[in-house]
mmCIF file of C-alpha atoms in Angstrom:
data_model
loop_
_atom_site.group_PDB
_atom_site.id
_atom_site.type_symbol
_atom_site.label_atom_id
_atom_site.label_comp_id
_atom_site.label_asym_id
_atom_site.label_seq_id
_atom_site.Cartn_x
_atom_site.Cartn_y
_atom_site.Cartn_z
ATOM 1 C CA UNK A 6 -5.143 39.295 -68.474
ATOM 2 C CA UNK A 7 -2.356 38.503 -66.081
ATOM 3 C CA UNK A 8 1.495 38.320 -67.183
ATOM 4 C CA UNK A 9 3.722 35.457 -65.911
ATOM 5 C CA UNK A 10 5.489 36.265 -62.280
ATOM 6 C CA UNK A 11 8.887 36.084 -62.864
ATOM 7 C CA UNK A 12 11.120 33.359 -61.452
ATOM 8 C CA UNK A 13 13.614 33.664 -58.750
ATOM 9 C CA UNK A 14 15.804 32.077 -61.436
ATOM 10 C CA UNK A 15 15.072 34.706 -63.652
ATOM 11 C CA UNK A 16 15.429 37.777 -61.336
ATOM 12 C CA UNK A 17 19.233 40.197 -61.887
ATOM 13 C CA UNK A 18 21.859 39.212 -59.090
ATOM 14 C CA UNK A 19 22.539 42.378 -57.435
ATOM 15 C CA UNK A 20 24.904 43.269 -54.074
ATOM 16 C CA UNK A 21 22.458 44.534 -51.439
ATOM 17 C CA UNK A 22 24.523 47.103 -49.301
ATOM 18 C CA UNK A 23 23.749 49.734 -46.757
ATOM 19 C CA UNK A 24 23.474 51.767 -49.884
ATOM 20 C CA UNK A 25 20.749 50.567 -51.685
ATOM 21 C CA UNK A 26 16.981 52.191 -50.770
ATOM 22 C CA UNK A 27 16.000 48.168 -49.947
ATOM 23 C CA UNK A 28 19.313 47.718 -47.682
ATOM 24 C CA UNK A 29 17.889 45.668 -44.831
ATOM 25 C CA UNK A 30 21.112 43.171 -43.629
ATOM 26 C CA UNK A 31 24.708 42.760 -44.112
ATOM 27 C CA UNK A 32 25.129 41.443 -47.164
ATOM 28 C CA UNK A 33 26.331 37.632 -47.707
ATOM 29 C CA UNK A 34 27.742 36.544 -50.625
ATOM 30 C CA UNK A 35 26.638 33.433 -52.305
ATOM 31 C CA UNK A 36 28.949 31.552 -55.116
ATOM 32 C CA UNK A 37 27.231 31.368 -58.321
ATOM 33 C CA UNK A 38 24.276 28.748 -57.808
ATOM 34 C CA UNK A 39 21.172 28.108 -58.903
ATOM 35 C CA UNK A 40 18.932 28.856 -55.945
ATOM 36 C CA UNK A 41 14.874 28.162 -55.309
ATOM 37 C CA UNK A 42 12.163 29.489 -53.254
ATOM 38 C CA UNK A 43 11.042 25.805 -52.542
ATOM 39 C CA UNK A 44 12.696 24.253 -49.785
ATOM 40 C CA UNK A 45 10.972 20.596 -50.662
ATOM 41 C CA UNK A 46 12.723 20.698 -53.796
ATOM 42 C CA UNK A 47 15.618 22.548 -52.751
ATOM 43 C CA UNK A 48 16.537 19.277 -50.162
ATOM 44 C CA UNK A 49 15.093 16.701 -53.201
ATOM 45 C CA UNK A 50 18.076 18.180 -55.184
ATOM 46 C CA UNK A 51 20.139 17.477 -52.282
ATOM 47 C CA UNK A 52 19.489 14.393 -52.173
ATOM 48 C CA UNK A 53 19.381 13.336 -55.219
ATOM 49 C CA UNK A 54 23.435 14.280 -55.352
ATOM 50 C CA UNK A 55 22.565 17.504 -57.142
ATOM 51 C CA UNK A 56 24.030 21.101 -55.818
ATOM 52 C CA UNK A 57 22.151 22.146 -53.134
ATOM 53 C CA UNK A 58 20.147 25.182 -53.868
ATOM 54 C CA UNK A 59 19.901 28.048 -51.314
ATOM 55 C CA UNK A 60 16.739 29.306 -50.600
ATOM 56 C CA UNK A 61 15.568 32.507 -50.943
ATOM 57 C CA UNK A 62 14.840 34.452 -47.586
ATOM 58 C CA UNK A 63 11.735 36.866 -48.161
ATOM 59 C CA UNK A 64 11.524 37.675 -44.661
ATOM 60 C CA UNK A 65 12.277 41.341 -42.765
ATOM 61 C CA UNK A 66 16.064 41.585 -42.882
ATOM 62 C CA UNK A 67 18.344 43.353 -40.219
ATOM 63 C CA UNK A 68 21.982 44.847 -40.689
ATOM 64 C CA UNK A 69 24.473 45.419 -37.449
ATOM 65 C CA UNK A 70 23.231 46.270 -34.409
ATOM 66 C CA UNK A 71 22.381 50.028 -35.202
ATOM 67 C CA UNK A 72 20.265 48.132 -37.861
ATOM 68 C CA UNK A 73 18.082 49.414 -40.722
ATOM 69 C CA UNK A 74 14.477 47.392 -41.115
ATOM 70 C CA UNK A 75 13.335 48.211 -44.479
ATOM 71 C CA UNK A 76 9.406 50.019 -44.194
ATOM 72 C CA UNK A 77 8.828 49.917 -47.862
ATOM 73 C CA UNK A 78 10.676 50.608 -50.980
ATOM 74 C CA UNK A 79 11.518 54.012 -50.489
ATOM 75 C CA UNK A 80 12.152 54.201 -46.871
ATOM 76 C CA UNK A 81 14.517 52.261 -44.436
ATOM 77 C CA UNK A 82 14.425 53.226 -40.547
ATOM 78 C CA UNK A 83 17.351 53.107 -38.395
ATOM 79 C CA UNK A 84 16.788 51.742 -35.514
ATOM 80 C CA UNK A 85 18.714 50.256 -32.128
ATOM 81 C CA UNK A 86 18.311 47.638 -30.394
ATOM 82 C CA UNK A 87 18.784 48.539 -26.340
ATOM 83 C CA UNK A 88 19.678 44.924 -24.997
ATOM 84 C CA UNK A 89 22.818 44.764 -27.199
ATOM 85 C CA UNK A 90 23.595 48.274 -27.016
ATOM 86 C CA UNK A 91 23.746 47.458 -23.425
ATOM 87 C CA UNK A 92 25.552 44.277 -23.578
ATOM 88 C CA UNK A 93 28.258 46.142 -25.851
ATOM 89 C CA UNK A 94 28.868 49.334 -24.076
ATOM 90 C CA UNK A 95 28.039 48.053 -20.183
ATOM 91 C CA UNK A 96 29.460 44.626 -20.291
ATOM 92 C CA UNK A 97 33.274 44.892 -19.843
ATOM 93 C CA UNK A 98 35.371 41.990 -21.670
ATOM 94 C CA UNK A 99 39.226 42.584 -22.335
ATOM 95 C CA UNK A 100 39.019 40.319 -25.448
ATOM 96 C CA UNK A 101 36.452 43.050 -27.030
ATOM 97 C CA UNK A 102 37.994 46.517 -25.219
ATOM 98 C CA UNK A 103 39.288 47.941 -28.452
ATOM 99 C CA UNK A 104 36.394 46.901 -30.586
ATOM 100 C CA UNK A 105 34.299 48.512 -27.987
ATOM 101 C CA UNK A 106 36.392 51.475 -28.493
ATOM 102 C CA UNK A 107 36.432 52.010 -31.793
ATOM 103 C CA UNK A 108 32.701 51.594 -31.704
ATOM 104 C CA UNK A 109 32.665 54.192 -29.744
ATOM 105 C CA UNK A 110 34.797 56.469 -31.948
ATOM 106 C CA UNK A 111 32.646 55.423 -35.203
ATOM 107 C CA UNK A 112 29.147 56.311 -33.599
ATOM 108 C CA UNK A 113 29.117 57.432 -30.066
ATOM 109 C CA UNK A 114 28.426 60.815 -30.295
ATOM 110 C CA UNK A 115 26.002 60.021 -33.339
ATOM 111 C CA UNK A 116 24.319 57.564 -30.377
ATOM 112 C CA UNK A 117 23.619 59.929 -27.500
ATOM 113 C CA UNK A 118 22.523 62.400 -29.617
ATOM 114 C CA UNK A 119 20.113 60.067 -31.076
ATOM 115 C CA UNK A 120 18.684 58.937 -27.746
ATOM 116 C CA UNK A 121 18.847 62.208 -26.669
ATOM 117 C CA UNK A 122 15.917 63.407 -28.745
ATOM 118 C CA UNK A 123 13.905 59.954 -28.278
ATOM 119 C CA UNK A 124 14.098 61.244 -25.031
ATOM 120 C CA UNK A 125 12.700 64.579 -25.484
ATOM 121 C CA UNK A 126 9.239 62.433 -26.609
ATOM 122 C CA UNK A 127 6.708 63.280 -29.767
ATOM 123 C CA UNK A 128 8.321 66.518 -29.910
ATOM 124 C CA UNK A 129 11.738 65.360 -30.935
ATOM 125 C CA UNK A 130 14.061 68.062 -32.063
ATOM 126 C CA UNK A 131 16.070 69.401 -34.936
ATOM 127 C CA UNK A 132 19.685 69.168 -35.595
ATOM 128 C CA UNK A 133 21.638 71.861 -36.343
ATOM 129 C CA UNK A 134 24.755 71.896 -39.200
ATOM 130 C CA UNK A 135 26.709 74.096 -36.737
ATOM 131 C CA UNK A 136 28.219 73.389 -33.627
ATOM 132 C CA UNK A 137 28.762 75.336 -30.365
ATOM 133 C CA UNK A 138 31.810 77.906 -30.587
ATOM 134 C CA UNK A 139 32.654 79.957 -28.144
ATOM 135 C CA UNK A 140 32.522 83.193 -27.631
ATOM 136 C CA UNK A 141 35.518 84.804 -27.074
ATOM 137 C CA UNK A 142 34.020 87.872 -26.496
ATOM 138 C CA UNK A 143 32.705 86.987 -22.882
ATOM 139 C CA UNK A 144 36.613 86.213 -21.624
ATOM 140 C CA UNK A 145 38.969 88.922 -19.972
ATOM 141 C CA UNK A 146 42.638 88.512 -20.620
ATOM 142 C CA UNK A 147 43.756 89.395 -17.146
ATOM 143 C CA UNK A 148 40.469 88.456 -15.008
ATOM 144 C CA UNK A 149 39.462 85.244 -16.975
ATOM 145 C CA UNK A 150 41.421 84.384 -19.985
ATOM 146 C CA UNK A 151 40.226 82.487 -22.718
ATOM 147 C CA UNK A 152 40.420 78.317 -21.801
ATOM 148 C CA UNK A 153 42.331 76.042 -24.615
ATOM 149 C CA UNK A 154 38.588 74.033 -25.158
ATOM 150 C CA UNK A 155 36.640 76.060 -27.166
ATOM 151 C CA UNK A 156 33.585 73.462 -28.777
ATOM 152 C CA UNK A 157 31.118 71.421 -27.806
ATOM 153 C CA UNK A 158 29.165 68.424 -30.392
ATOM 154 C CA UNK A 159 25.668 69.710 -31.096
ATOM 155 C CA UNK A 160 23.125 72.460 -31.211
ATOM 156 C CA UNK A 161 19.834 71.114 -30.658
ATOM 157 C CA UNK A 162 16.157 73.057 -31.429
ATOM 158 C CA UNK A 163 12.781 71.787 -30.649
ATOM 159 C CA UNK A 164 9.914 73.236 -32.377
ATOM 160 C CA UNK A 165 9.231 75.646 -29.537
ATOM 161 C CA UNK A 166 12.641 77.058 -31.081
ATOM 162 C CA UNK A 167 14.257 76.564 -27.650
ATOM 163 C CA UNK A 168 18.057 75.969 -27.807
ATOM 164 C CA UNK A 169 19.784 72.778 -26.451
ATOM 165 C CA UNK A 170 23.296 72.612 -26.230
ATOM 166 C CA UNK A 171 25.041 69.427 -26.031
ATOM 167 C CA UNK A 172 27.934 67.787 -25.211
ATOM 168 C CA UNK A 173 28.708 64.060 -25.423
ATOM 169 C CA UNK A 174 30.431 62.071 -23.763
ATOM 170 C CA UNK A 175 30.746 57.939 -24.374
ATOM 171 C CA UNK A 176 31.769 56.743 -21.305
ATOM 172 C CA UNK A 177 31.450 52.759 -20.971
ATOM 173 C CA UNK A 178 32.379 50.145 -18.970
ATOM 174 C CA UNK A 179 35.143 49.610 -21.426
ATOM 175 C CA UNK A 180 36.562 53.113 -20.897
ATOM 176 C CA UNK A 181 39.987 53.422 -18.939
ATOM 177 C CA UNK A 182 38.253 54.842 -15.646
ATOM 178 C CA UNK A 183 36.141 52.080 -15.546
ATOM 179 C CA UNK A 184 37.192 48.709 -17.010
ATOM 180 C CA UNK A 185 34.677 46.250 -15.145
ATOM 181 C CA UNK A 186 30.982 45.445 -15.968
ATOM 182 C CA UNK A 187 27.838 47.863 -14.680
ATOM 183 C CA UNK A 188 25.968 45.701 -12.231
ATOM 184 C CA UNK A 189 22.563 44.380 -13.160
ATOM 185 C CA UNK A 190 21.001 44.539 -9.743
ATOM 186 C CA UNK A 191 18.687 47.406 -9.276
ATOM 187 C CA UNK A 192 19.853 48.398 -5.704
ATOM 188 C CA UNK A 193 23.832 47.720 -6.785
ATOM 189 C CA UNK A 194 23.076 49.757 -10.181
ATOM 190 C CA UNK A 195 21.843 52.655 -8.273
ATOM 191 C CA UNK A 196 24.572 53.071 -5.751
ATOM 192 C CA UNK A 197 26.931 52.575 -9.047
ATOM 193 C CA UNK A 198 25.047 55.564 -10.688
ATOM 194 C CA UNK A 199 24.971 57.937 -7.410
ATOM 195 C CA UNK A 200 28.998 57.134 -7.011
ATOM 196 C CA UNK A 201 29.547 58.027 -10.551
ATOM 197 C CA UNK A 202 27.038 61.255 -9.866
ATOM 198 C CA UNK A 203 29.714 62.467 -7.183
ATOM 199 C CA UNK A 204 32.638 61.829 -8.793
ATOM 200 C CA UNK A 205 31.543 64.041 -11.789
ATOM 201 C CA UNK A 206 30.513 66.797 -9.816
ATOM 202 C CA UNK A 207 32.786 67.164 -7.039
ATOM 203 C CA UNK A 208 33.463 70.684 -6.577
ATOM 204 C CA UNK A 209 37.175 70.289 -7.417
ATOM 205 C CA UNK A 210 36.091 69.305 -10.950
ATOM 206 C CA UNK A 211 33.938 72.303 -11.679
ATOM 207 C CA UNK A 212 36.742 75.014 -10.633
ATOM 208 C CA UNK A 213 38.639 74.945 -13.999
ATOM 209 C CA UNK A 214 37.394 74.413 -18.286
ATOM 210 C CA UNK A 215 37.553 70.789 -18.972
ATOM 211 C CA UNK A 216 36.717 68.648 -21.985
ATOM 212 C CA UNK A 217 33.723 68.052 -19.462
ATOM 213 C CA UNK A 218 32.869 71.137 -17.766
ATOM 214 C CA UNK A 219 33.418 73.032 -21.380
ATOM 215 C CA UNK A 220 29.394 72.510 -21.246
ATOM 216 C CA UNK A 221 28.623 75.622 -19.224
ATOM 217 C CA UNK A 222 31.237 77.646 -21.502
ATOM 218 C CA UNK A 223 29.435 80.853 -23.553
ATOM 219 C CA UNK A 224 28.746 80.255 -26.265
ATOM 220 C CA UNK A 225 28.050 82.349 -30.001
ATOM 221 C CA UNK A 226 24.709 82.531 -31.061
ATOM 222 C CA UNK A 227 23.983 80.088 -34.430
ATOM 223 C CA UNK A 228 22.483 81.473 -37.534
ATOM 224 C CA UNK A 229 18.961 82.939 -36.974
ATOM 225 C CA UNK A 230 19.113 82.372 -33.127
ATOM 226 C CA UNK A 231 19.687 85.913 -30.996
ATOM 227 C CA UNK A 232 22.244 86.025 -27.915
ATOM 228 C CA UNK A 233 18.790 85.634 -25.501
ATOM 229 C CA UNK A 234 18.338 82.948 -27.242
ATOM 230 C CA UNK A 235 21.431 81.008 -25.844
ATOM 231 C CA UNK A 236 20.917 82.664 -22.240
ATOM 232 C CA UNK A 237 18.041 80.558 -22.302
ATOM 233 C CA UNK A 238 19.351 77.319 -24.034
ATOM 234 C CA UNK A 239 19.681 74.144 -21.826
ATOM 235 C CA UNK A 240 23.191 73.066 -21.004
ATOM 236 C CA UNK A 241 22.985 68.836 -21.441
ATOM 237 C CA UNK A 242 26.047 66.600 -21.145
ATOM 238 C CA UNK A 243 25.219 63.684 -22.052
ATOM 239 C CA UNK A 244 26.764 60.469 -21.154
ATOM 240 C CA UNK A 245 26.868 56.267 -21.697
ATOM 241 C CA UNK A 246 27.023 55.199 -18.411
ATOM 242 C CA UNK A 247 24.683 55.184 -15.489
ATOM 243 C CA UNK A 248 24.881 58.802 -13.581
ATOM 244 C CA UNK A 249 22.296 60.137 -11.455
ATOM 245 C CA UNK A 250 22.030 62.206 -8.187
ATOM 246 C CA UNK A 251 19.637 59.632 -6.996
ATOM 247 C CA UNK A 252 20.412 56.430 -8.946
ATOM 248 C CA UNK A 253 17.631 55.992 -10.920
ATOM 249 C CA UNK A 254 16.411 58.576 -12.802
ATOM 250 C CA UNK A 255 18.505 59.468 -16.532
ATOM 251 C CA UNK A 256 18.144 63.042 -16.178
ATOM 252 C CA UNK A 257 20.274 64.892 -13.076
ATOM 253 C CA UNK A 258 21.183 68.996 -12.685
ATOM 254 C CA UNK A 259 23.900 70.195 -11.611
ATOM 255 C CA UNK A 260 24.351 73.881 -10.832
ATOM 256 C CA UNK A 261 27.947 75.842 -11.532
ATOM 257 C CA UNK A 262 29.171 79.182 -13.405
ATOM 258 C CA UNK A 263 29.445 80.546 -16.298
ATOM 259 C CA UNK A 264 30.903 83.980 -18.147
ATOM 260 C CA UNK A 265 28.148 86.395 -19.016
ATOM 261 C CA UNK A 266 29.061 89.489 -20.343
ATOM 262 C CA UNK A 267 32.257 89.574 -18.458
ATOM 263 C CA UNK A 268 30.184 88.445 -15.653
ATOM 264 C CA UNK A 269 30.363 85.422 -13.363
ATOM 265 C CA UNK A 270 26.388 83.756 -13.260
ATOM 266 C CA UNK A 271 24.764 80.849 -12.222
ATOM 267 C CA UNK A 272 24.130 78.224 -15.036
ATOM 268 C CA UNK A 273 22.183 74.465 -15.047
ATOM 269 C CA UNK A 274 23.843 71.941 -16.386
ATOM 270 C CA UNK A 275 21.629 68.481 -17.184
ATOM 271 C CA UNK A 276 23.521 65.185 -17.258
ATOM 272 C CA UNK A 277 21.713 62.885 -19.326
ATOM 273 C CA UNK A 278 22.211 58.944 -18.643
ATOM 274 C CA UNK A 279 21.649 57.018 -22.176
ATOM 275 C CA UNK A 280 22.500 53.642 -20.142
ATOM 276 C CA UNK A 281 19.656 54.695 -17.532
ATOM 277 C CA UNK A 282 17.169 55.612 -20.229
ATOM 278 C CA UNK A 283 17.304 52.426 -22.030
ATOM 279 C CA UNK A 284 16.983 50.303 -18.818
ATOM 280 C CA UNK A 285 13.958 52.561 -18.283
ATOM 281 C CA UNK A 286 12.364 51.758 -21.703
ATOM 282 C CA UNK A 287 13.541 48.085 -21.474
ATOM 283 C CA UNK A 288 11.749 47.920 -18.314
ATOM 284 C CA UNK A 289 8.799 48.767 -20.213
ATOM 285 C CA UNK A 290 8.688 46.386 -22.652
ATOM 286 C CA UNK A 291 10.669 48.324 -25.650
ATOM 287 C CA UNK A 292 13.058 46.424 -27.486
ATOM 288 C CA UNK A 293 14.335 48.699 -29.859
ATOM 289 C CA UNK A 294 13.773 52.224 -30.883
ATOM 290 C CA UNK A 295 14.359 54.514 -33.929
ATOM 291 C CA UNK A 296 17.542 56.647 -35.025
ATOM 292 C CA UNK A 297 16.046 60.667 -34.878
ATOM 293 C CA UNK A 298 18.265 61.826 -37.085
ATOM 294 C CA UNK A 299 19.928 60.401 -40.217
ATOM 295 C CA UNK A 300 23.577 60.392 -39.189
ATOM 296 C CA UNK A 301 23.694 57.077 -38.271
ATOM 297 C CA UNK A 302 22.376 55.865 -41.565
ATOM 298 C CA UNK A 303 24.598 58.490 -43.551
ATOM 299 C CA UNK A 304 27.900 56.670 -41.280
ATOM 300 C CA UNK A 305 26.335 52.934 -41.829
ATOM 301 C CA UNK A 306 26.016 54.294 -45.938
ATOM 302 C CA UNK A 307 29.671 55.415 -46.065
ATOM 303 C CA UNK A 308 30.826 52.570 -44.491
ATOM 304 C CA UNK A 309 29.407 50.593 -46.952
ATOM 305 C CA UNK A 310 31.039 52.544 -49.786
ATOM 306 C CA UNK A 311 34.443 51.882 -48.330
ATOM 307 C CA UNK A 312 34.592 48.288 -46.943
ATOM 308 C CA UNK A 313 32.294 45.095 -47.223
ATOM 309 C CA UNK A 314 32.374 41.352 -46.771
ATOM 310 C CA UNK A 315 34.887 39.405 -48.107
ATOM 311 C CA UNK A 316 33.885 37.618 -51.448
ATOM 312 C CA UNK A 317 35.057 34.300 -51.997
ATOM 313 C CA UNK A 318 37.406 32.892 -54.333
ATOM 314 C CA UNK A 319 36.239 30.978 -57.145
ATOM 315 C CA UNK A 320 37.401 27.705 -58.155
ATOM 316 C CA UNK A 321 39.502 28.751 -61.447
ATOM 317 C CA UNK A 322 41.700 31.128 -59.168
ATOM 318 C CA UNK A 323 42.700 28.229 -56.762
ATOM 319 C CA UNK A 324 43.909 26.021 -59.557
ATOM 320 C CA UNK A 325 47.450 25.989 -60.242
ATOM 321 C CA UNK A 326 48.693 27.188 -63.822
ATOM 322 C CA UNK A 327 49.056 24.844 -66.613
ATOM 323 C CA UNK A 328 52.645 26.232 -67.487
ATOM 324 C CA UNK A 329 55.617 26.175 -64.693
ATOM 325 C CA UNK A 330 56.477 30.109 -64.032
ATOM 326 C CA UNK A 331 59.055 31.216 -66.041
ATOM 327 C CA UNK A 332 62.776 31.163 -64.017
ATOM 328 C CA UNK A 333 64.416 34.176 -62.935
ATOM 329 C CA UNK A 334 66.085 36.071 -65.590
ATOM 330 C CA UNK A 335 69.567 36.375 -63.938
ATOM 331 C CA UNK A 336 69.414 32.570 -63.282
ATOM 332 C CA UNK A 337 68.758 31.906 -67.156
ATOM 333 C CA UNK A 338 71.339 34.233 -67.748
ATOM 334 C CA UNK A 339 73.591 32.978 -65.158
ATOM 335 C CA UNK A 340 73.304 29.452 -66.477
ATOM 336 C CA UNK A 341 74.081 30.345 -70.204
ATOM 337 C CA UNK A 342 77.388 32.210 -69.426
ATOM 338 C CA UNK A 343 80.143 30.644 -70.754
ATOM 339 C CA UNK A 344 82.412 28.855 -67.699
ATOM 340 C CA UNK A 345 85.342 30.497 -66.237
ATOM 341 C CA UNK A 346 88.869 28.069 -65.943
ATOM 342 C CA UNK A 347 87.585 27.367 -61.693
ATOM 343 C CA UNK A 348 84.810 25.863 -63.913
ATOM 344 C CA UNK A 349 82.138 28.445 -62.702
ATOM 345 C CA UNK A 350 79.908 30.693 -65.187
ATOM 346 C CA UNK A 351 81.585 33.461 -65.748
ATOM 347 C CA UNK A 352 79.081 36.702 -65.096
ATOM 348 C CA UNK A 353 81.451 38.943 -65.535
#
């Protein structure tokens, strides 16, 4: 014995969000109507003068362009989509430099970490809670004083408990050093992504701490992790925009110093190109790939919690009141005092 499906009629109206474990779009807010599953009857109503009903769309939903596709009811995956990731952030328009920006500022470094570890392949990695601090320790106060950066964004481990530390840096076409549009031609986009290679590591750059060059600083072991531990780590910056010493692949090194023990030593640092890797995969055939970690979703969540669409008016609030608005008190006031002799109500 089978019980009745229910109706779309009959089903709760709820506000699907970024919040909710089914969260697949941005949500759109539809005025109180009747709506239908049928589209035949939904234009018959039409027709017929009726209110037109709004049908109901069953089909895979998407949100912004860091989008979550829902994979069943108690998982949604994260995912970006490369073409306009690179249409955003290697396009450059004035008319959409300071939304580009504060893109940027709202999930850039989430971003490059994320491709980052898509990058790294079936072994992905874990992210850590805390950052990169510096260790004081390795700096002399007369020979090599400590350097006013002192952080960098992320402590990476992949399950051969090898250290990554990272640094990110979301550098677009939109940026201030930059301002035009990365060129699409292959041979153009190389010699674009060799002249940015130089400029980064020209020698002058590398001979004082930077908010760049901060990469190579020493750093304090993390919780559970031994000082060995991060001699050994990989040094990554990792940037937007096409850079590579020979224009094509993502991944460059770049050799410079660091403090060990009081002592100067030779250190690799690895530029990673997130702009380069997703022309690669593109290339490929890949449209779209998923978030590794859930920051993006937690930031996509909050946001969700704090702003959202606008909802429209309904009809009752656009109707003027029944009653005029009372008048001003002082004018009421002003018009019952008794008149002065220059035949002017006296407020006094």
């Amino acid at each position: 014995m089978t019980s009745a499906q229910p109706t779309a009629d009959s089903q709760p109206r709820k506000h699907v969000g970024h919040g909710s474990a089914d969260a697949t779009h941005v949500p759109i807010i539809i005025p109180k109507r009747r709506r239908t599953a049928d589209p035949a009857e939904d234009e018959a109503g039409h027709r017929a003068g009726g209110r037109r009903r709004i049908p109901l769309h069953r089909g895979p939903r998407w949100s912004c362009r860091a989008g979550r596709r829902s994979e069943g009811s108690d998982r949604t995956a994260t995912i970006y989509r490369i073409q306009a990731l690179l249409r955003r952030f290697d396009e450059f328009d004035v008319s959409q430099g300071q939304l580009t920006g504060l893109l940027g500022l709202a999930f850039g470094e989430i971003l490059l970490l994320d491709l980052l570890a898509h990058s790294l392949g079936p072994v992905g990695a874990e992210l850590l809670a805390e950052r990169p601090r510096r260790d004081d320790a390795s700096f002399d106060p007369l020979l090599a004083p400590c350097p006013s950066v002192r952080d960098l964004d992320a402590w990476l481990v992949v399950p051969t408990r090898s250290l990554i530390a990272a640094e990110c840096k979301h550098w677009t076409a939109s940026s201030i050093d930059a301002r035009k549009s990365v060129p699409t031609d292959p041979d153009a986009l190389g010699i674009y992504a060799r002249t940015q290679w130089e400029a980064l590591t020209a020698p002058d750059c590398w001979q004082q701490w930077t908010g760049t060059t901060k990469v190579a600083l020493p750093l304090r072991a993390p919780t559970g992790f031994t000082a060995e531990d991060v001699d050994a780590a990989r040094r990554i910056l990792i940037v937007w925009r096409p850079v590579s010493a020979d224009g094509v692949s993502p991944l460059s090194r770049h050799t410079t110093t660091t403090l060990r023990n009081g002592v100067w030593v030779d250190v690799i640092v690895e530029v990673f190109s997130a702009s380069l890797y997703l022309r690669q995969l593109q290339a490929r055939g890949v449209t779209e790939i998923p978030a590794a970690f859930r920051q993006m979703a937690a930031l996509l969540e909050a946001m969700d919690a704090l702003v959202g669409p606008r909802r429209p008016r309904s009809r009752a609030s656009l109707r003027y009141p029944t009653e005029p608005p009372l008048p001003n008190r002082a004018i009421v006031e002003a018009r019952s005092a008794p008149a002065s002799a220059s035949g002017r109500p006296d407020t006094q």
